[in-house]
């Protein structure tokens, strides 16, 4: 009797596990806090956040593919961030933004989401501010948005000492008083 050998091939399909998190930008302008912010302390800027940063478990996300928002160009300053955007020293390390390692179970809740807390940048303009430091008008970049010459006014007041009427005898030489009022402007 002949022996018939049969070959069986088994294919094992391996699906790598994926994970995801979200990146939130929160405007906390007006808050009296200086740190320890939560998402409830401000308004989420949903048009700049990233709702699905995803990848394979045990790999890190690549921030160059995320099109991260350059919030400084839109007049914001960084005031705080969640712990996963901080360095070992506890200070915000913006280079960690969008560069988190994916772990199993990530995305099941918001524990791994990244939060960036921002306030409106404020620039003080005084009569002494250099022309190069004055913001430009976005609609016409060759023009300043502020004329610093309008921030200082000089008033002169002369007091005449006359007897009884404006045509009366001069009792004393006139006194001139000069008052300079300098103001400052905060651009938010």
XYZ file of N, CA and C in Angstrom, residues 6-152:
441
model
N 0.573 14.034 3.026
C -0.136 15.284 2.771
C 0.544 16.406 3.535
N 0.646 17.469 2.859
C 1.257 18.628 3.510
C 0.149 19.601 3.887
N 0.291 20.065 5.063
C -0.654 21.072 5.555
C 0.124 22.352 5.859
N -0.423 23.418 5.435
C 0.183 24.710 5.711
C -0.722 25.482 6.648
N -0.119 25.998 7.662
C -0.848 26.822 8.614
C -0.310 28.248 8.525
N -1.192 29.154 8.458
C -0.798 30.559 8.430
C -1.279 31.217 9.712
N -0.385 31.870 10.343
C -0.714 32.594 11.556
C -0.743 34.083 11.202
N -1.872 34.681 11.405
C -2.007 36.101 11.107
C -1.840 36.855 12.422
N -0.876 37.743 12.411
C -0.589 38.526 13.612
C -1.066 39.956 13.392
N -1.981 40.385 14.202
C -2.459 41.762 14.143
C -1.859 42.521 15.319
N -1.089 43.516 14.999
C -0.479 44.314 16.054
C -1.547 45.145 16.740
N -1.419 45.251 18.039
C -2.391 46.022 18.805
C -2.110 47.515 18.632
N -3.174 48.253 18.474
C -3.044 49.705 18.327
C -3.600 50.403 19.568
N -3.212 51.657 19.710
C -3.692 52.484 20.820
C -3.808 53.918 20.308
N -4.500 54.748 21.064
C -4.653 56.137 20.634
C -4.853 57.054 21.839
N -4.639 58.328 21.595
C -4.929 59.358 22.579
C -5.302 60.635 21.833
N -5.725 61.650 22.588
C -6.124 62.929 21.993
C -5.193 64.034 22.489
N -5.100 65.070 21.694
C -4.306 66.233 22.062
C -5.257 67.423 22.168
N -5.300 68.055 23.342
C -6.242 69.147 23.620
C -5.488 70.451 23.866
N -5.986 71.541 23.290
C -5.496 72.882 23.596
C -6.607 73.583 24.366
N -6.299 74.076 25.560
C -7.291 74.709 26.420
C -6.895 76.167 26.657
N -7.803 77.084 26.329
C -7.598 78.513 26.565
C -8.032 78.806 28.001
N -7.052 79.122 28.868
C -7.341 79.398 30.275
C -7.175 80.889 30.591
N -7.276 81.719 29.560
C -7.172 83.165 29.769
C -8.255 83.604 30.739
N -7.901 84.427 31.698
C -8.860 84.891 32.689
C -8.829 84.074 33.966
N -8.196 82.907 33.943
C -8.087 82.094 35.157
C -7.053 82.728 36.089
N -7.295 82.649 37.370
C -6.348 83.194 38.340
C -5.258 82.191 38.698
N -5.381 80.968 38.236
C -4.370 79.943 38.517
C -3.089 80.225 37.735
N -1.977 79.729 38.251
C -0.719 79.825 37.509
C -0.206 78.441 37.124
N -0.762 77.390 37.735
C -0.413 76.012 37.368
C -1.502 75.080 37.903
N -1.346 73.798 37.640
C -2.334 72.832 38.108
C -3.665 72.927 37.391
N -3.627 73.339 36.146
C -4.861 73.502 35.366
C -5.503 72.161 35.041
N -6.809 72.202 34.847
C -7.555 71.055 34.321
C -8.358 71.564 33.126
N -8.909 70.652 32.372
C -9.704 71.032 31.200
C -10.900 71.901 31.579
N -11.375 71.771 32.820
C -12.532 72.557 33.275
C -12.176 74.006 33.593
N -10.880 74.347 33.584
C -10.449 75.705 33.916
C -10.531 76.664 32.735
N -10.889 76.161 31.572
C -10.921 77.036 30.404
C -11.819 76.495 29.312
N -11.575 76.979 28.111
C -12.372 76.595 26.943
C -11.478 75.844 25.971
N -11.928 74.675 25.547
C -11.127 73.902 24.597
C -11.190 74.544 23.214
N -10.027 74.667 22.610
C -9.920 75.203 21.249
C -9.985 74.017 20.297
N -11.195 73.563 20.040
C -11.413 72.306 19.312
C -10.928 72.354 17.867
N -10.838 73.536 17.298
C -10.385 73.608 15.911
C -8.877 73.395 15.770
N -8.160 73.282 16.884
C -6.712 73.059 16.820
C -6.282 71.724 17.436
N -7.146 71.100 18.211
C -6.798 69.833 18.837
C -6.717 68.709 17.818
N -6.183 67.590 18.249
C -6.095 66.404 17.388
C -6.850 65.296 18.100
N -7.901 64.809 17.466
C -8.814 63.885 18.138
C -8.379 62.427 18.084
N -7.403 62.082 17.259
C -7.014 60.682 17.172
C -5.538 60.549 16.800
N -4.700 60.539 17.816
C -3.279 60.247 17.604
C -3.162 58.751 17.857
N -2.901 57.981 16.814
C -2.926 56.528 16.980
C -1.662 55.882 16.414
N -1.398 54.689 16.915
C -0.243 53.936 16.450
C -0.194 52.592 17.119
N 0.897 51.869 16.884
C 1.059 50.530 17.440
C 1.621 50.586 18.853
N 1.117 49.686 19.705
C 1.577 49.586 21.085
C 3.090 49.373 21.094
N 3.757 50.030 22.038
C 5.201 50.005 22.250
C 5.979 50.816 21.215
N 5.273 51.626 20.446
C 5.930 52.578 19.558
C 5.488 53.966 19.988
N 6.164 54.984 19.485
C 5.817 56.361 19.820
C 5.198 57.050 18.618
N 4.339 58.011 18.912
C 3.753 58.782 17.820
C 4.808 59.725 17.247
N 4.624 60.087 16.008
C 5.562 60.952 15.296
C 4.930 62.329 15.140
N 5.379 63.330 15.925
C 4.739 64.650 15.878
C 4.866 65.345 14.524
N 5.841 64.955 13.712
C 5.984 65.592 12.404
C 4.825 65.238 11.481
N 4.118 64.157 11.764
C 2.974 63.750 10.945
C 1.648 64.281 11.495
N 1.697 64.978 12.626
C 0.463 65.405 13.284
C 0.018 66.813 12.924
N 0.858 67.590 12.291
C 0.518 68.968 11.961
C 0.119 69.735 13.225
N 1.045 69.765 14.186
C 0.795 70.448 15.449
C 0.597 71.942 15.225
N -0.254 72.542 16.025
C -0.589 73.958 15.931
C 0.523 74.808 16.533
N 0.971 75.817 15.800
C 1.940 76.771 16.320
C 1.154 77.906 16.980
N 0.797 77.708 18.242
C -0.101 78.633 18.936
C 0.512 80.018 19.137
N 1.838 80.136 19.148
C 2.455 81.455 19.325
C 2.157 82.362 18.133
N 2.018 81.789 16.955
C 1.679 82.596 15.780
C 0.278 83.202 15.882
N -0.575 82.594 16.689
C -1.935 83.092 16.865
C -2.102 83.885 18.163
N -0.982 84.298 18.765
C -1.043 85.181 19.924
C -1.277 84.515 21.259
N -0.877 83.256 21.401
C -1.014 82.565 22.678
C 0.353 82.282 23.278
N 0.383 82.137 24.597
C 1.586 81.711 25.293
C 1.251 80.481 26.134
N 2.208 79.609 26.248
C 2.055 78.378 27.019
C 2.165 78.692 28.505
N 1.204 78.232 29.300
C 1.275 78.452 30.747
C 1.399 77.154 31.523
N 0.959 76.033 30.960
C 1.067 74.750 31.656
C 0.686 73.639 30.684
N 0.908 72.418 31.106
C 0.535 71.246 30.310
C 0.329 70.076 31.247
N -0.297 69.041 30.729
C -0.498 67.832 31.528
C 0.842 67.155 31.786
N 0.872 66.265 32.745
C 2.109 65.603 33.157
C 2.844 64.880 32.046
N 2.126 64.364 31.056
C 2.783 63.645 29.964
C 3.397 64.580 28.927
N 3.397 65.890 29.191
C 4.075 66.863 28.339
C 5.146 67.575 29.179
N 5.528 66.957 30.288
C 6.531 67.548 31.177
C 7.755 66.654 31.235
N 8.891 67.291 31.515
C 10.137 66.558 31.661
C 10.272 66.004 33.062
N 11.395 65.341 33.319
C 11.647 64.740 34.624
C 11.691 65.793 35.729
N 12.059 67.029 35.373
C 12.131 68.112 36.355
C 10.769 68.725 36.667
N 9.709 68.270 35.996
C 8.364 68.778 36.232
C 8.003 69.996 35.405
N 8.962 70.516 34.635
C 8.682 71.670 33.784
C 8.144 71.207 32.433
N 7.322 72.045 31.819
C 6.746 71.714 30.517
C 7.869 71.551 29.502
N 7.828 70.446 28.784
C 8.791 70.158 27.714
C 7.977 69.988 26.434
N 7.805 71.087 25.715
C 6.921 71.096 24.543
C 7.364 70.085 23.491
N 8.628 69.633 23.535
C 9.087 68.635 22.561
C 8.419 67.274 22.796
N 7.791 67.077 23.943
C 7.073 65.829 24.219
C 5.655 65.826 23.642
N 5.218 66.985 23.163
C 3.864 67.106 22.638
C 3.707 66.260 21.377
N 2.731 65.362 21.405
C 2.470 64.493 20.269
C 3.517 63.419 20.076
N 4.296 63.134 21.104
C 5.404 62.184 20.979
C 5.357 61.180 22.137
N 4.194 60.683 22.403
C 3.974 59.794 23.526
C 4.056 58.334 23.078
N 4.556 57.464 23.952
C 4.597 56.036 23.616
C 3.202 55.444 23.795
N 2.789 54.647 22.828
C 1.487 53.989 22.897
C 1.594 52.773 23.806
N 0.621 52.650 24.696
C 0.606 51.513 25.611
C -0.751 50.818 25.528
N -0.761 49.588 25.954
C -1.986 48.794 25.908
C -3.072 49.453 26.759
N -4.268 49.544 26.221
C -5.399 50.124 26.939
C -5.505 51.637 26.805
N -4.509 52.238 26.176
C -4.545 53.688 25.977
C -5.741 54.012 25.092
N -6.444 55.058 25.404
C -7.623 55.434 24.621
C -8.918 54.935 25.247
N -8.815 54.030 26.234
C -10.019 53.555 26.904
C -10.648 54.663 27.751
N -9.824 55.577 28.198
C -10.294 56.753 28.944
C -9.380 57.916 28.567
N -9.541 59.036 29.200
C -8.744 60.213 28.843
C -7.469 60.352 29.662
N -7.077 59.321 30.403
C -5.907 59.405 31.272
C -4.617 59.696 30.516
N -4.532 59.320 29.259
C -3.302 59.481 28.489
C -3.362 60.641 27.494
N -4.502 61.327 27.445
C -4.609 62.475 26.554
C -3.599 63.540 26.980
N -3.161 64.338 26.026
C -2.237 65.427 26.319
C -3.014 66.743 26.313
N -2.760 67.562 27.341
C -3.437 68.851 27.485
C -2.405 69.969 27.507
N -2.656 71.000 26.701
C -1.800 72.180 26.653
C -2.658 73.363 27.066
N -2.222 74.092 28.099
C -2.984 75.209 28.635
C -2.338 76.525 28.184
N -3.160 77.379 27.563
C -2.661 78.601 26.934
C -3.391 79.834 27.449
N -2.667 80.960 27.450
C -3.280 82.262 27.720
C -2.935 83.186 26.568
N -3.674 84.276 26.460
C -3.413 85.255 25.409
C -2.110 85.978 25.713
N -1.274 86.113 24.702
C -0.024 86.851 24.866
C -0.354 88.330 25.033
N 0.395 89.000 25.893
C 0.193 90.421 26.126
C 1.500 91.139 25.822
N 1.430 92.150 24.979
C 2.595 92.972 24.671
C 2.329 94.369 25.175
N 3.271 94.891 25.950
C 3.135 96.260 26.423
C 3.893 97.186 25.490
N 3.206 98.205 25.034
C 3.806 99.198 24.154
C 3.827 100.521 24.915
N 4.993 101.126 25.021
C 5.156 102.429 25.670
C 5.799 103.373 24.657
N 5.877 104.657 24.977
C 6.542 105.569 24.052
C 8.013 105.204 23.797
N 8.629 104.453 24.705
C 10.030 104.064 24.554
C 10.210 102.766 23.767
N 9.133 102.084 23.432
C 9.226 100.817 22.706
C 9.839 101.047 21.330
N 10.784 100.202 20.994
C 11.435 100.306 19.682
C 10.420 100.004 18.573
N 10.554 100.698 17.448
C 9.637 100.490 16.324
C 9.617 99.037 15.862
N 10.755 98.352 15.947
C 10.814 96.958 15.497
C 10.068 96.011 16.433
N 9.806 96.443 17.676
C 9.096 95.603 18.644
C 7.590 95.836 18.652
N 7.114 96.771 17.857
C 5.673 97.048 17.798
C 5.043 96.104 16.779
N 3.984 95.396 17.178
C 3.333 94.462 16.244
C 2.858 95.167 14.987
N 2.876 94.432 13.911
C 2.443 94.964 12.618
C 0.971 94.641 12.387
N 0.339 95.460 11.589
C -1.057 95.267 11.200
C -1.118 94.037 10.294
N -1.862 92.986 10.677
C -1.902 91.767 9.865
C -2.388 91.997 8.433
N -3.257 92.984 8.246
C -3.777 93.223 6.899
C -2.790 94.032 6.045
N -1.817 94.690 6.686
C -0.808 95.463 5.963
C 0.492 95.421 6.765
N 1.297 94.363 6.608
C 2.482 94.143 7.444
C 3.529 95.253 7.409
N 3.439 96.186 6.467
C 4.403 97.282 6.451
C 4.014 98.388 7.431
N 2.767 98.353 7.923
C 2.296 99.348 8.882
C 2.218 98.762 10.276
N 2.589 99.573 11.263
C 2.441 99.151 12.654
C 0.973 99.174 13.029
N 0.603 98.315 13.947
C -0.782 98.313 14.408
C -1.006 99.401 15.458
N 0.090 100.000 15.953
C 0.003 101.026 16.973
C 0.955 102.161 16.598
N 0.511 103.401 16.760
C 1.388 104.550 16.586
C 1.841 104.960 17.976
N 3.089 104.647 18.317
C 3.567 104.901 19.680
C 3.605 106.392 19.993
N 3.601 107.231 18.970
C 3.606 108.676 19.210
C 2.305 109.154 19.849
N 1.254 108.375 19.740
C -0.015 108.754 20.355
C -0.062 108.382 21.832
N 0.975 107.720 22.331
C 0.985 107.273 23.720
C 1.591 108.296 24.669
N 2.066 109.408 24.141
C 2.649 110.456 24.970
C 2.084 111.800 24.528
